[in-house]
């Protein structure tokens, strides 16, 4: 069983790297960036937060695939939910990109590089769908979950419709641009949560926690008492007070958001061309930090419970 999780963890990483490559080339490689209609919000916000989520879940999947675990069924349940949501994030982003391409056909249609961008995006969409189906099938073979709640799949569909009809002129002002970016982030995370909990209902995914996973992986030599209750056993990990789940509920996600925002600020200020000065520089820094923090906290609020991330007791 453990080698199957490791194989699928590496498969998630391969899908994530392909997604990251497509996103970066579409945004920064001149032949594609010149015909890229999804480089503007809300589509760019969907892609940006999806890339961050996928990179984070690549790390989480590898940790949970390679860490020691006494309860294999619990490990499979939580791991499969994460892999399925990762594939859903890639698929939803590709659909968002294709919606942007459908709304702005004149920018890319009839150009060779535009056709290439469309083909790569469609191929990545099919890849994510195949990966999601593979992960779901493997889950049902290893630990059959409850009946899927197919009605929840209407939520990602509604999110895609909202992206298709979103009034793009709203982003012409600063406040409108912030609202548009937040709208893209919220639609992405709502769609991921709905898809994951629809196909793998929450009640069927056993308990786990990312903090315990990381400590169990990097500190295998530490002795941990086993607390037995019923038919389940759980390893109790003694963490520093500042890292305990009770106290770190929102601290770690906030720190992650600030770090990501600072990284994006550095990228923006390093772009060729005149750099903003004075109040404009302060505005750029504030907007990036706010958007990243708000987006990461939104994702944490919606996905921490189904993915068992940094939960508070």
GROMACS .gro file of C-alpha atoms in nm:
model
  313
    1UNK     CA    1   0.000   0.000   0.000
    2UNK     CA    2   0.274   0.245   0.091
    3UNK     CA    3   0.449   0.213  -0.247
    4UNK     CA    4   0.116   0.291  -0.418
    5UNK     CA    5   0.089   0.616  -0.222
    6UNK     CA    6   0.445   0.706  -0.313
    7UNK     CA    7   0.381   0.633  -0.679
    8UNK     CA    8   0.071   0.853  -0.679
    9UNK     CA    9   0.253   1.123  -0.483
   10UNK     CA   10   0.511   1.137  -0.759
   11UNK     CA   11   0.228   1.140  -1.017
   12UNK     CA   12   0.081   1.446  -0.843
   13UNK     CA   13   0.421   1.615  -0.858
   14UNK     CA   14   0.450   1.540  -1.231
   15UNK     CA   15   0.106   1.691  -1.297
   16UNK     CA   16   0.190   1.990  -1.079
   17UNK     CA   17   0.519   2.056  -1.257
   18UNK     CA   18   0.348   2.040  -1.596
   19UNK     CA   19   0.084   2.284  -1.470
   20UNK     CA   20   0.350   2.520  -1.335
   21UNK     CA   21   0.538   2.507  -1.667
   22UNK     CA   22   0.222   2.586  -1.865
   23UNK     CA   23   0.135   2.876  -1.636
   24UNK     CA   24   0.482   3.029  -1.644
   25UNK     CA   25   0.524   2.992  -2.020
   26UNK     CA   26   0.179   3.136  -2.091
   27UNK     CA   27   0.259   3.435  -1.875
   28UNK     CA   28   0.628   3.501  -1.944
   29UNK     CA   29   0.727   3.330  -2.273
   30UNK     CA   30   0.682   3.599  -2.537
   31UNK     CA   31   0.528   3.384  -2.816
   32UNK     CA   32   0.250   3.273  -2.580
   33UNK     CA   33   0.219   3.581  -2.359
   34UNK     CA   34   0.143   3.793  -2.666
   35UNK     CA   35  -0.170   3.585  -2.737
   36UNK     CA   36  -0.261   3.493  -2.379
   37UNK     CA   37  -0.614   3.611  -2.290
   38UNK     CA   38  -0.608   3.465  -1.938
   39UNK     CA   39  -0.323   3.683  -1.813
   40UNK     CA   40  -0.579   3.925  -1.667
   41UNK     CA   41  -0.799   3.884  -1.361
   42UNK     CA   42  -1.014   3.705  -1.265
   43UNK     CA   43  -0.854   3.431  -1.478
   44UNK     CA   44  -0.500   3.522  -1.376
   45UNK     CA   45  -0.603   3.516  -1.009
   46UNK     CA   46  -0.749   3.169  -1.056
   47UNK     CA   47  -0.423   3.049  -1.211
   48UNK     CA   48  -0.196   3.221  -0.959
   49UNK     CA   49  -0.371   3.082  -0.652
   50UNK     CA   50  -0.411   2.743  -0.819
   51UNK     CA   51  -0.035   2.726  -0.877
   52UNK     CA   52   0.031   2.807  -0.512
   53UNK     CA   53  -0.224   2.550  -0.398
   54UNK     CA   54  -0.083   2.282  -0.628
   55UNK     CA   55   0.275   2.347  -0.517
   56UNK     CA   56   0.165   2.326  -0.153
   57UNK     CA   57  -0.026   2.002  -0.214
   58UNK     CA   58   0.271   1.852  -0.395
   59UNK     CA   59   0.468   1.897  -0.073
   60UNK     CA   60   0.181   1.769   0.142
   61UNK     CA   61   0.129   1.464  -0.079
   62UNK     CA   62   0.495   1.369  -0.065
   63UNK     CA   63   0.501   1.411   0.313
   64UNK     CA   64   0.194   1.196   0.358
   65UNK     CA   65   0.313   0.934   0.109
   66UNK     CA   66   0.656   0.887   0.268
   67UNK     CA   67   0.583   0.943   0.637
   68UNK     CA   68   0.545   0.642   0.870
   69UNK     CA   69   0.185   0.575   0.969
   70UNK     CA   70   0.028   0.318   1.197
   71UNK     CA   71  -0.317   0.345   1.036
   72UNK     CA   72  -0.282   0.282   0.662
   73UNK     CA   73  -0.652   0.332   0.594
   74UNK     CA   74  -0.645   0.677   0.750
   75UNK     CA   75  -0.337   0.766   0.546
   76UNK     CA   76  -0.502   0.653   0.224
   77UNK     CA   77  -0.820   0.851   0.294
   78UNK     CA   78  -0.651   1.183   0.361
   79UNK     CA   79  -0.390   1.135   0.089
   80UNK     CA   80  -0.649   1.056  -0.178
   81UNK     CA   81  -0.858   1.359  -0.089
   82UNK     CA   82  -0.552   1.579  -0.139
   83UNK     CA   83  -0.456   1.425  -0.472
   84UNK     CA   84  -0.813   1.453  -0.600
   85UNK     CA   85  -0.835   1.820  -0.502
   86UNK     CA   86  -0.499   1.888  -0.667
   87UNK     CA   87  -0.622   1.742  -0.995
   88UNK     CA   88  -0.945   1.942  -0.953
   89UNK     CA   89  -0.747   2.263  -0.910
   90UNK     CA   90  -0.554   2.201  -1.233
   91UNK     CA   91  -0.869   2.108  -1.423
   92UNK     CA   92  -1.069   2.406  -1.298
   93UNK     CA   93  -0.787   2.643  -1.391
   94UNK     CA   94  -0.761   2.497  -1.742
   95UNK     CA   95  -1.136   2.539  -1.788
   96UNK     CA   96  -1.105   2.899  -1.665
   97UNK     CA   97  -0.828   2.957  -1.920
   98UNK     CA   98  -1.039   2.812  -2.199
   99UNK     CA   99  -1.329   3.039  -2.097
  100UNK     CA  100  -1.099   3.339  -2.128
  101UNK     CA  101  -0.986   3.215  -2.469
  102UNK     CA  102  -1.349   3.176  -2.578
  103UNK     CA  103  -1.427   3.533  -2.465
  104UNK     CA  104  -1.125   3.679  -2.648
  105UNK     CA  105  -1.098   3.468  -2.961
  106UNK     CA  106  -0.963   3.754  -3.168
  107UNK     CA  107  -0.645   3.766  -2.959
  108UNK     CA  108  -0.525   3.412  -3.036
  109UNK     CA  109  -0.745   3.245  -3.294
  110UNK     CA  110  -0.574   3.208  -3.632
  111UNK     CA  111  -0.223   3.247  -3.491
  112UNK     CA  112   0.009   2.943  -3.467
  113UNK     CA  113   0.126   3.029  -3.116
  114UNK     CA  114  -0.236   3.080  -3.010
  115UNK     CA  115  -0.330   2.737  -3.141
  116UNK     CA  116  -0.033   2.591  -2.954
  117UNK     CA  117  -0.145   2.757  -2.630
  118UNK     CA  118  -0.499   2.626  -2.678
  119UNK     CA  119  -0.374   2.274  -2.751
  120UNK     CA  120  -0.144   2.264  -2.448
  121UNK     CA  121  -0.418   2.395  -2.218
  122UNK     CA  122  -0.668   2.139  -2.352
  123UNK     CA  123  -0.412   1.859  -2.316
  124UNK     CA  124  -0.344   1.960  -1.956
  125UNK     CA  125  -0.720   1.961  -1.889
  126UNK     CA  126  -0.753   1.603  -2.016
  127UNK     CA  127  -0.446   1.502  -1.814
  128UNK     CA  128  -0.595   1.644  -1.493
  129UNK     CA  129  -0.928   1.472  -1.563
  130UNK     CA  130  -0.754   1.138  -1.620
  131UNK     CA  131  -0.544   1.184  -1.306
  132UNK     CA  132  -0.851   1.270  -1.099
  133UNK     CA  133  -1.032   0.963  -1.227
  134UNK     CA  134  -0.730   0.746  -1.151
  135UNK     CA  135  -0.701   0.878  -0.795
  136UNK     CA  136  -1.074   0.836  -0.734
  137UNK     CA  137  -1.072   0.479  -0.867
  138UNK     CA  138  -0.770   0.392  -0.651
  139UNK     CA  139  -0.948   0.537  -0.347
  140UNK     CA  140  -1.258   0.326  -0.401
  141UNK     CA  141  -1.049   0.013  -0.437
  142UNK     CA  142  -0.844   0.078  -0.121
  143UNK     CA  143  -1.109   0.224   0.113
  144UNK     CA  144  -1.455   0.256  -0.045
  145UNK     CA  145  -1.608   0.590   0.062
  146UNK     CA  146  -1.973   0.678   0.104
  147UNK     CA  147  -2.195   0.750  -0.193
  148UNK     CA  148  -2.072   1.062  -0.377
  149UNK     CA  149  -2.282   1.376  -0.333
  150UNK     CA  150  -2.314   1.459  -0.700
  151UNK     CA  151  -2.529   1.766  -0.638
  152UNK     CA  152  -2.223   1.947  -0.505
  153UNK     CA  153  -2.065   1.926  -0.851
  154UNK     CA  154  -2.309   2.198  -0.956
  155UNK     CA  155  -2.099   2.444  -0.754
  156UNK     CA  156  -1.787   2.424  -0.980
  157UNK     CA  157  -2.020   2.452  -1.278
  158UNK     CA  158  -2.176   2.767  -1.134
  159UNK     CA  159  -1.828   2.906  -1.064
  160UNK     CA  160  -1.731   2.854  -1.428
  161UNK     CA  161  -2.050   3.028  -1.542
  162UNK     CA  162  -1.967   3.326  -1.321
  163UNK     CA  163  -1.621   3.342  -1.479
  164UNK     CA  164  -1.780   3.331  -1.824
  165UNK     CA  165  -2.012   3.626  -1.755
  166UNK     CA  166  -1.790   3.828  -1.520
  167UNK     CA  167  -1.789   4.197  -1.624
  168UNK     CA  168  -1.423   4.253  -1.701
  169UNK     CA  169  -1.454   4.632  -1.702
  170UNK     CA  170  -1.479   4.617  -1.322
  171UNK     CA  171  -1.103   4.571  -1.297
  172UNK     CA  172  -1.032   4.914  -1.450
  173UNK     CA  173  -1.019   5.077  -1.105
  174UNK     CA  174  -0.793   4.983  -0.813
  175UNK     CA  175  -1.080   4.872  -0.594
  176UNK     CA  176  -1.234   4.684  -0.886
  177UNK     CA  177  -0.906   4.511  -0.962
  178UNK     CA  178  -0.877   4.397  -0.599
  179UNK     CA  179  -1.237   4.275  -0.601
  180UNK     CA  180  -1.182   4.090  -0.929
  181UNK     CA  181  -0.872   3.911  -0.800
  182UNK     CA  182  -1.049   3.810  -0.479
  183UNK     CA  183  -1.345   3.686  -0.682
  184UNK     CA  184  -1.115   3.458  -0.882
  185UNK     CA  185  -0.955   3.319  -0.565
  186UNK     CA  186  -1.289   3.254  -0.395
  187UNK     CA  187  -1.435   3.081  -0.701
  188UNK     CA  188  -1.128   2.859  -0.727
  189UNK     CA  189  -1.128   2.745  -0.365
  190UNK     CA  190  -1.505   2.699  -0.351
  191UNK     CA  191  -1.487   2.484  -0.664
  192UNK     CA  192  -1.200   2.272  -0.525
  193UNK     CA  193  -1.379   2.213  -0.195
  194UNK     CA  194  -1.707   2.123  -0.363
  195UNK     CA  195  -1.543   1.881  -0.606
  196UNK     CA  196  -1.339   1.708  -0.336
  197UNK     CA  197  -1.619   1.673  -0.082
  198UNK     CA  198  -1.867   1.567  -0.351
  199UNK     CA  199  -1.658   1.274  -0.474
  200UNK     CA  200  -1.504   1.186  -0.136
  201UNK     CA  201  -1.749   1.287   0.139
  202UNK     CA  202  -1.582   1.444   0.443
  203UNK     CA  203  -1.717   1.196   0.695
  204UNK     CA  204  -1.533   0.913   0.524
  205UNK     CA  205  -1.186   1.070   0.544
  206UNK     CA  206  -1.006   0.972   0.863
  207UNK     CA  207  -0.824   1.209   1.095
  208UNK     CA  208  -0.481   1.351   1.009
  209UNK     CA  209  -0.290   1.673   1.052
  210UNK     CA  210  -0.018   1.836   0.844
  211UNK     CA  211   0.184   1.952   1.147
  212UNK     CA  212   0.192   1.597   1.285
  213UNK     CA  213   0.275   1.464   0.938
  214UNK     CA  214   0.578   1.689   0.901
  215UNK     CA  215   0.706   1.620   1.253
  216UNK     CA  216   0.661   1.247   1.198
  217UNK     CA  217   0.858   1.268   0.873
  218UNK     CA  218   1.150   1.486   0.982
  219UNK     CA  219   1.178   1.348   1.336
  220UNK     CA  220   1.144   0.969   1.304
  221UNK     CA  221   1.384   0.915   1.593
  222UNK     CA  222   1.163   1.090   1.848
  223UNK     CA  223   0.969   0.866   2.082
  224UNK     CA  224   0.595   0.923   2.078
  225UNK     CA  225   0.337   0.758   2.302
  226UNK     CA  226   0.050   0.571   2.139
  227UNK     CA  227  -0.299   0.665   2.253
  228UNK     CA  228  -0.549   0.389   2.180
  229UNK     CA  229  -0.921   0.446   2.153
  230UNK     CA  230  -1.158   0.183   2.013
  231UNK     CA  231  -1.011   0.033   1.698
  232UNK     CA  232  -0.794   0.336   1.623
  233UNK     CA  233  -0.445   0.433   1.734
  234UNK     CA  234  -0.296   0.779   1.701
  235UNK     CA  235   0.056   0.904   1.756
  236UNK     CA  236   0.069   1.197   1.994
  237UNK     CA  237   0.336   1.448   1.893
  238UNK     CA  238   0.450   1.706   2.147
  239UNK     CA  239   0.504   2.031   1.960
  240UNK     CA  240   0.637   2.367   2.072
  241UNK     CA  241   0.369   2.594   2.216
  242UNK     CA  242   0.388   2.839   1.924
  243UNK     CA  243   0.328   2.553   1.676
  244UNK     CA  244   0.047   2.378   1.858
  245UNK     CA  245  -0.276   2.343   1.667
  246UNK     CA  246  -0.469   2.525   1.937
  247UNK     CA  247  -0.260   2.840   1.897
  248UNK     CA  248  -0.146   2.825   1.536
  249UNK     CA  249  -0.489   2.792   1.373
  250UNK     CA  250  -0.455   3.106   1.162
  251UNK     CA  251  -0.094   3.208   1.232
  252UNK     CA  252   0.078   2.972   0.991
  253UNK     CA  253  -0.156   3.045   0.698
  254UNK     CA  254  -0.114   3.418   0.761
  255UNK     CA  255   0.264   3.384   0.758
  256UNK     CA  256   0.248   3.181   0.436
  257UNK     CA  257   0.034   3.451   0.276
  258UNK     CA  258   0.272   3.728   0.379
  259UNK     CA  259   0.574   3.536   0.251
  260UNK     CA  260   0.403   3.468  -0.084
  261UNK     CA  261   0.297   3.832  -0.105
  262UNK     CA  262   0.651   3.953  -0.035
  263UNK     CA  263   0.783   3.718  -0.305
  264UNK     CA  264   0.536   3.856  -0.560
  265UNK     CA  265   0.621   4.212  -0.459
  266UNK     CA  266   0.987   4.138  -0.528
  267UNK     CA  267   0.897   3.992  -0.867
  268UNK     CA  268   0.683   4.292  -0.956
  269UNK     CA  269   0.948   4.546  -0.857
  270UNK     CA  270   1.215   4.351  -1.045
  271UNK     CA  271   1.025   4.372  -1.374
  272UNK     CA  272   1.205   4.568  -1.649
  273UNK     CA  273   1.087   4.923  -1.698
  274UNK     CA  274   1.027   5.216  -1.465
  275UNK     CA  275   0.979   5.110  -1.106
  276UNK     CA  276   0.701   5.272  -0.901
  277UNK     CA  277   0.810   5.527  -0.645
  278UNK     CA  278   0.667   5.690  -0.339
  279UNK     CA  279   0.297   5.638  -0.274
  280UNK     CA  280   0.257   5.413  -0.579
  281UNK     CA  281   0.524   5.176  -0.451
  282UNK     CA  282   0.348   5.163  -0.115
  283UNK     CA  283   0.019   5.094  -0.294
  284UNK     CA  284   0.170   4.809  -0.497
  285UNK     CA  285   0.323   4.649  -0.187
  286UNK     CA  286   0.002   4.687   0.014
  287UNK     CA  287  -0.217   4.542  -0.261
  288UNK     CA  288   0.002   4.237  -0.315
  289UNK     CA  289   0.035   4.165   0.056
  290UNK     CA  290  -0.339   4.208   0.109
  291UNK     CA  291  -0.441   3.996  -0.188
  292UNK     CA  292  -0.202   3.714  -0.105
  293UNK     CA  293  -0.296   3.710   0.264
  294UNK     CA  294  -0.668   3.727   0.186
  295UNK     CA  295  -0.640   3.456  -0.080
  296UNK     CA  296  -0.437   3.218   0.136
  297UNK     CA  297  -0.666   3.267   0.436
  298UNK     CA  298  -0.970   3.209   0.215
  299UNK     CA  299  -0.818   2.886   0.089
  300UNK     CA  300  -0.733   2.782   0.444
  301UNK     CA  301  -1.083   2.860   0.567
  302UNK     CA  302  -1.244   2.653   0.291
  303UNK     CA  303  -0.994   2.366   0.259
  304UNK     CA  304  -0.832   2.313   0.600
  305UNK     CA  305  -1.112   2.091   0.729
  306UNK     CA  306  -1.148   1.855   0.429
  307UNK     CA  307  -0.770   1.836   0.385
  308UNK     CA  308  -0.690   1.823   0.760
  309UNK     CA  309  -0.440   2.110   0.750
  310UNK     CA  310  -0.318   2.288   1.068
  311UNK     CA  311  -0.644   2.204   1.243
  312UNK     CA  312  -0.722   2.341   1.584
  313UNK     CA  313  -0.838   2.106   1.856
   0.00000   0.00000   0.00000
